[in-house]
mmCIF file of C-alpha atoms in Angstrom:
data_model
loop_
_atom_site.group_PDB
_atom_site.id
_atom_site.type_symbol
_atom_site.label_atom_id
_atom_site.label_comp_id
_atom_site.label_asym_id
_atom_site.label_seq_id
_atom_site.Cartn_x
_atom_site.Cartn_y
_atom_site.Cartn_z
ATOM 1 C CA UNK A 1 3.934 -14.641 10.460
ATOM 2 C CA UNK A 2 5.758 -12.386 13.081
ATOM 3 C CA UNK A 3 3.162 -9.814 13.094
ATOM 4 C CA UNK A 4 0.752 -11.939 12.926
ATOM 5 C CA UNK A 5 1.858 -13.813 15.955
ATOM 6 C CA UNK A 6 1.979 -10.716 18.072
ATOM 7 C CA UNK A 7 -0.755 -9.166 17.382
ATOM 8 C CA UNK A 8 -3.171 -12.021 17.906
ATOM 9 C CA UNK A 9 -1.842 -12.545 20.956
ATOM 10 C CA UNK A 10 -2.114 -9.251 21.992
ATOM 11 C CA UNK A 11 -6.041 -9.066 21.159
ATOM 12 C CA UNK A 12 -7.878 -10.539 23.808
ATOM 13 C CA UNK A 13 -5.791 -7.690 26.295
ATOM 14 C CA UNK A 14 -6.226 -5.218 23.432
ATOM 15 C CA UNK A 15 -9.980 -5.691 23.286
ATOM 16 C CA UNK A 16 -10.615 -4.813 27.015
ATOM 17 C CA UNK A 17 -9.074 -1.496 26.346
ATOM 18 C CA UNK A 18 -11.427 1.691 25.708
ATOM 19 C CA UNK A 19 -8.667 3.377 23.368
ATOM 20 C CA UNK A 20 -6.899 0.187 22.189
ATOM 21 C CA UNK A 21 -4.778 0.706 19.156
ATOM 22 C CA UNK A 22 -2.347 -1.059 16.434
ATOM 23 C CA UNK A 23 -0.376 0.113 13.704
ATOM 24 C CA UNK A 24 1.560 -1.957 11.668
ATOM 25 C CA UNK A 25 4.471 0.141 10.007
ATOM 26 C CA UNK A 26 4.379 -0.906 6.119
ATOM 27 C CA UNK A 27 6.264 0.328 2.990
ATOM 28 C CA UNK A 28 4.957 1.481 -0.177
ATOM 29 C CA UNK A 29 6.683 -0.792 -1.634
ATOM 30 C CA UNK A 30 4.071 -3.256 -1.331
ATOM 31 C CA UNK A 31 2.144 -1.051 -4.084
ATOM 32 C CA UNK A 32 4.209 -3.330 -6.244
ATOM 33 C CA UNK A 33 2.909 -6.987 -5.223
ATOM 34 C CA UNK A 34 -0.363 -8.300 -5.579
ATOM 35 C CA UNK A 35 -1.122 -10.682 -2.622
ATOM 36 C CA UNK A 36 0.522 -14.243 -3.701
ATOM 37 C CA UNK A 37 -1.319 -17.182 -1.093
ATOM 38 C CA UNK A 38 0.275 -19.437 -3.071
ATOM 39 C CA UNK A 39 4.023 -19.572 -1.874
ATOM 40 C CA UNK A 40 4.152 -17.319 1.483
ATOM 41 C CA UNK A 41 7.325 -19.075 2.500
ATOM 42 C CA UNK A 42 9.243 -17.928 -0.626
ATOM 43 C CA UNK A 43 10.383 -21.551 -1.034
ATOM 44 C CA UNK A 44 9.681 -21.759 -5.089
ATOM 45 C CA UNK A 45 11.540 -20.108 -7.929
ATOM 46 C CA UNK A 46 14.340 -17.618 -7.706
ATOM 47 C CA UNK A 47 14.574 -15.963 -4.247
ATOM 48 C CA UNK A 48 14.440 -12.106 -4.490
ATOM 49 C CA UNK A 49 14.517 -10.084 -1.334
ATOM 50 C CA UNK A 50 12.806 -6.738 -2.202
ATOM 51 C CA UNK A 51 9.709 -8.421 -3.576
ATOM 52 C CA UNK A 52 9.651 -11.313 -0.152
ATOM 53 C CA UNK A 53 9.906 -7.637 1.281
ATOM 54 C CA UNK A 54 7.566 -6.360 -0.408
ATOM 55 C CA UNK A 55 4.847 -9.227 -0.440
ATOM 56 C CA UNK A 56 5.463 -9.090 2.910
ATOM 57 C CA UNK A 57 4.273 -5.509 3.516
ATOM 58 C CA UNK A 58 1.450 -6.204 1.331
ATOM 59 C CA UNK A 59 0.620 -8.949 3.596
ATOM 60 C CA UNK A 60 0.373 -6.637 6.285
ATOM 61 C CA UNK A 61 -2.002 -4.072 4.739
ATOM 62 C CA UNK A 62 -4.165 -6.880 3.849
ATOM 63 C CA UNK A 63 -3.727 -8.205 7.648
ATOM 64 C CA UNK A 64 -4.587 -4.980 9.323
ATOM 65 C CA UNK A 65 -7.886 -4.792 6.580
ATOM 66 C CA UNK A 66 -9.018 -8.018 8.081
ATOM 67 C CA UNK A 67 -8.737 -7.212 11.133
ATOM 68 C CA UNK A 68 -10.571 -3.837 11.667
ATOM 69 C CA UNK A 69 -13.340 -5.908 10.087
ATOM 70 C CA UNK A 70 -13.018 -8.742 12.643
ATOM 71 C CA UNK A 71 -12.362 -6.330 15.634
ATOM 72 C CA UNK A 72 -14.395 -3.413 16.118
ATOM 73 C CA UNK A 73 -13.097 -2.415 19.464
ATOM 74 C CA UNK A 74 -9.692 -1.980 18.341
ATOM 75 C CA UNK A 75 -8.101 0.925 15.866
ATOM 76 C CA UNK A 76 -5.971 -0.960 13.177
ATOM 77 C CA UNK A 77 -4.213 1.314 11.404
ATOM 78 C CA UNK A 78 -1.252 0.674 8.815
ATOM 79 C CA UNK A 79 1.644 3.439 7.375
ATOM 80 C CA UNK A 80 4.434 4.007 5.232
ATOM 81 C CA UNK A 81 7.208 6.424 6.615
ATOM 82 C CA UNK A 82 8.622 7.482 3.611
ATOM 83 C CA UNK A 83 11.791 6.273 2.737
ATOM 84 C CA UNK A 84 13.795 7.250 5.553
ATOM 85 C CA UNK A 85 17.589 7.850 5.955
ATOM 86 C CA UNK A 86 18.267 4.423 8.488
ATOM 87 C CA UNK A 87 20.930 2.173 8.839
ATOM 88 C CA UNK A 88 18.515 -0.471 6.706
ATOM 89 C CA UNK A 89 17.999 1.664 3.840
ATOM 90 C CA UNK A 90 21.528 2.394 3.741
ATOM 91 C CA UNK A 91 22.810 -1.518 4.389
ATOM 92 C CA UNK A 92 20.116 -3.388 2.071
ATOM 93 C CA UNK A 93 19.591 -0.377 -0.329
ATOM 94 C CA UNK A 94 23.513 0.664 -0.997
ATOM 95 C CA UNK A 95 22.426 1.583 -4.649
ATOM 96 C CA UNK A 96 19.362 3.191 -3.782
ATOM 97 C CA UNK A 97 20.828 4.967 -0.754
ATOM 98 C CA UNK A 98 23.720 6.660 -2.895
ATOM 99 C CA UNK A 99 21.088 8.261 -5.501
ATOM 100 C CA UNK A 100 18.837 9.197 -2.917
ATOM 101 C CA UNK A 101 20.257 10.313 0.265
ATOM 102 C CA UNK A 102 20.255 13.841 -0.213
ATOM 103 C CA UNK A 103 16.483 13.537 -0.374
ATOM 104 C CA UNK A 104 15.356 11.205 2.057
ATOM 105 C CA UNK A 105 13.618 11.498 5.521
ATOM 106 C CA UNK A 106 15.664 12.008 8.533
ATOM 107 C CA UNK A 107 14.001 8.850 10.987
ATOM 108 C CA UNK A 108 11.870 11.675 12.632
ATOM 109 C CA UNK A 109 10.289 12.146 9.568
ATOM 110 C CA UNK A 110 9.854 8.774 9.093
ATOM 111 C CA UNK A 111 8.483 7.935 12.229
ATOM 112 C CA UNK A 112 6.018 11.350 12.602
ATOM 113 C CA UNK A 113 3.386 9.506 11.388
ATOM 114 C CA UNK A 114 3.471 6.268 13.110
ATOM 115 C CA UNK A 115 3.644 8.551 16.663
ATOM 116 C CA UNK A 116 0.630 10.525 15.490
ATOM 117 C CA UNK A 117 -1.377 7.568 15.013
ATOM 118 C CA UNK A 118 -0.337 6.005 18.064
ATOM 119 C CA UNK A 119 -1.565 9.022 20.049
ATOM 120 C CA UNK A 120 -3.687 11.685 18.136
ATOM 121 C CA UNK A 121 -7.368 11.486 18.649
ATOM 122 C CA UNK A 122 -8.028 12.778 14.954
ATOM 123 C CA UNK A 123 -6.713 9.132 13.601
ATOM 124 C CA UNK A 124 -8.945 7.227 15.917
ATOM 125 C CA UNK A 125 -12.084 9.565 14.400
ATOM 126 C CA UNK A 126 -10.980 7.820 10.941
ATOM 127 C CA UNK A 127 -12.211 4.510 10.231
ATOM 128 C CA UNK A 128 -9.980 1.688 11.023
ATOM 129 C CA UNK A 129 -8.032 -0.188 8.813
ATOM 130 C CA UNK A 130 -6.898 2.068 6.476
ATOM 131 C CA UNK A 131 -3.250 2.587 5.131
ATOM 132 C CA UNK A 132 -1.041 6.042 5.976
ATOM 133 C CA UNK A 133 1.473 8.167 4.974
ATOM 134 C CA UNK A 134 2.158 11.690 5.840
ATOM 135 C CA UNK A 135 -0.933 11.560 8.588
ATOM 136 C CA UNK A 136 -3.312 10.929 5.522
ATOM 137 C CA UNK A 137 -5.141 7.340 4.146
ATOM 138 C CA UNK A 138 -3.716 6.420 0.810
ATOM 139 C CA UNK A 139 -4.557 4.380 -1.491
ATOM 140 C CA UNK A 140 -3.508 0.583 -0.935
ATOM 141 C CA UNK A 141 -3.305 0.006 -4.831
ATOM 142 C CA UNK A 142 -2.108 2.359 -7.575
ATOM 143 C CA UNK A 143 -4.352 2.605 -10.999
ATOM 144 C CA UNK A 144 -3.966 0.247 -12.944
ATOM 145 C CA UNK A 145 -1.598 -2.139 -11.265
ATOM 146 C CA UNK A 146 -3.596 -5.008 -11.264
ATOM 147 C CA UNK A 147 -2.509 -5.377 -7.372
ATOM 148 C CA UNK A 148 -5.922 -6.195 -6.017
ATOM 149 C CA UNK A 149 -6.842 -9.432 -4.412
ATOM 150 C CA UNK A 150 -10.107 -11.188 -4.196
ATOM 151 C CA UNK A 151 -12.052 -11.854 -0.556
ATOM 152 C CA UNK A 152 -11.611 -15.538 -1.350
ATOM 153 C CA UNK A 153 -7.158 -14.720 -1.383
ATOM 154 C CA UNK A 154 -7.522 -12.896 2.001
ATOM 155 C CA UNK A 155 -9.852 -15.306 3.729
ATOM 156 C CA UNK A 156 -7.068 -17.791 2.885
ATOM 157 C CA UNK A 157 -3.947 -16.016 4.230
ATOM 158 C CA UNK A 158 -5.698 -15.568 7.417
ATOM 159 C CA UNK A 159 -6.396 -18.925 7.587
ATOM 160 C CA UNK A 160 -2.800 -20.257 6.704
ATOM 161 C CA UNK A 161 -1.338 -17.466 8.688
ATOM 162 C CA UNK A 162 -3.160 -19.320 11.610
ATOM 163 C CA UNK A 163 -2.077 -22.603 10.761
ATOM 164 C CA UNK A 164 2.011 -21.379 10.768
ATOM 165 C CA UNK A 165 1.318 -19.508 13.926
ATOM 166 C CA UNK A 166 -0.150 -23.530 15.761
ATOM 167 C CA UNK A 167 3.149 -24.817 14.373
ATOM 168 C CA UNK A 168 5.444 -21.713 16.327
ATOM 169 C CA UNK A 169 3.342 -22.116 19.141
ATOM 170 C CA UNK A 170 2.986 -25.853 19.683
ATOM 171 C CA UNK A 171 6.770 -26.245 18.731
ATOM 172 C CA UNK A 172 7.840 -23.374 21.559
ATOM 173 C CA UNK A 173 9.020 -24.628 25.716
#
């Protein structure tokens, strides 16, 4: 609900802007999780933290899909970094990091790609909405995965994404 908050608070300013842009930094680990309306507060079965992570992220893709659609003055733009050698990876990942760290990104890696789409003419001559990695739109699902969500699923999480964000905002000073 976080970046949902921001960023649709930020629109109305963002939509006066002749080169307005937002990029919502991801993980490919959402690849994993189809979109799940159905308990977005996590509150029902066992609680696992990579896939709340991970529906998360997916949440976001679908977010920044909606609103290029909705928004055609802005450039919405999504990415993964890769996985990245960062003080997260190596605190909520300690099994992970040990196998891995001689091959992941150092955090300018990570973050080349976010910085080029902030600021590179060539993304904005891309159509909006799409998801990143490595300066290039990938794919949002992998073959066969069974990750894809019908319009009816997305409508909704925009519309209960709205109804959390009245509760922050009528419950904040």
């Amino acid at each position: 609900v976080g970046t949902y908050i921001l960023t649709t608070a930020l629109l109305p300013l963002l939509e006066k802007e002749a080169d307005a842009r937002v990029i919502t930094v991801s993980s490919g680990g959402m690849l994993v999780q189809k979109l799940n309306i159905s308990d977005l507060q996590s509150g029902s079965g066992t609680f696992d933290g990579t896939m709340v992570y991970a529906q998360n992220k997916r949440q976001q893709v679908v977010l920044t899909e909606q609103w290029a659609k909705a928004h055609r003055n802005i450039h919405f733009s999504v990415m993964h970094p890769g996985w990245a050698d960062t003080p997260a990876v190596r605190s909520s990942m300690p099994d992970f990091y040990q196998k891995m760290k001689n091959t992941l990104r150092t955090e300018a890696q990570g973050a080349d790609t976010v910085v080029w789409l902030a600021v590179s003419s060539e993304a904005t001559r891309l159509p909006s909405g799409l998801f990143f990695q490595d300066r290039q739109p990938v794919p949002t699902h992998l073959p066969l995965a069974r990750t894809q969500s019908p319009p009816e699923d997305e409508k909704k999480l925009m519309e209960v994404l709205e109804e959390f964000s009245q509760k922050f905002k009528s419950s904040s000073p």
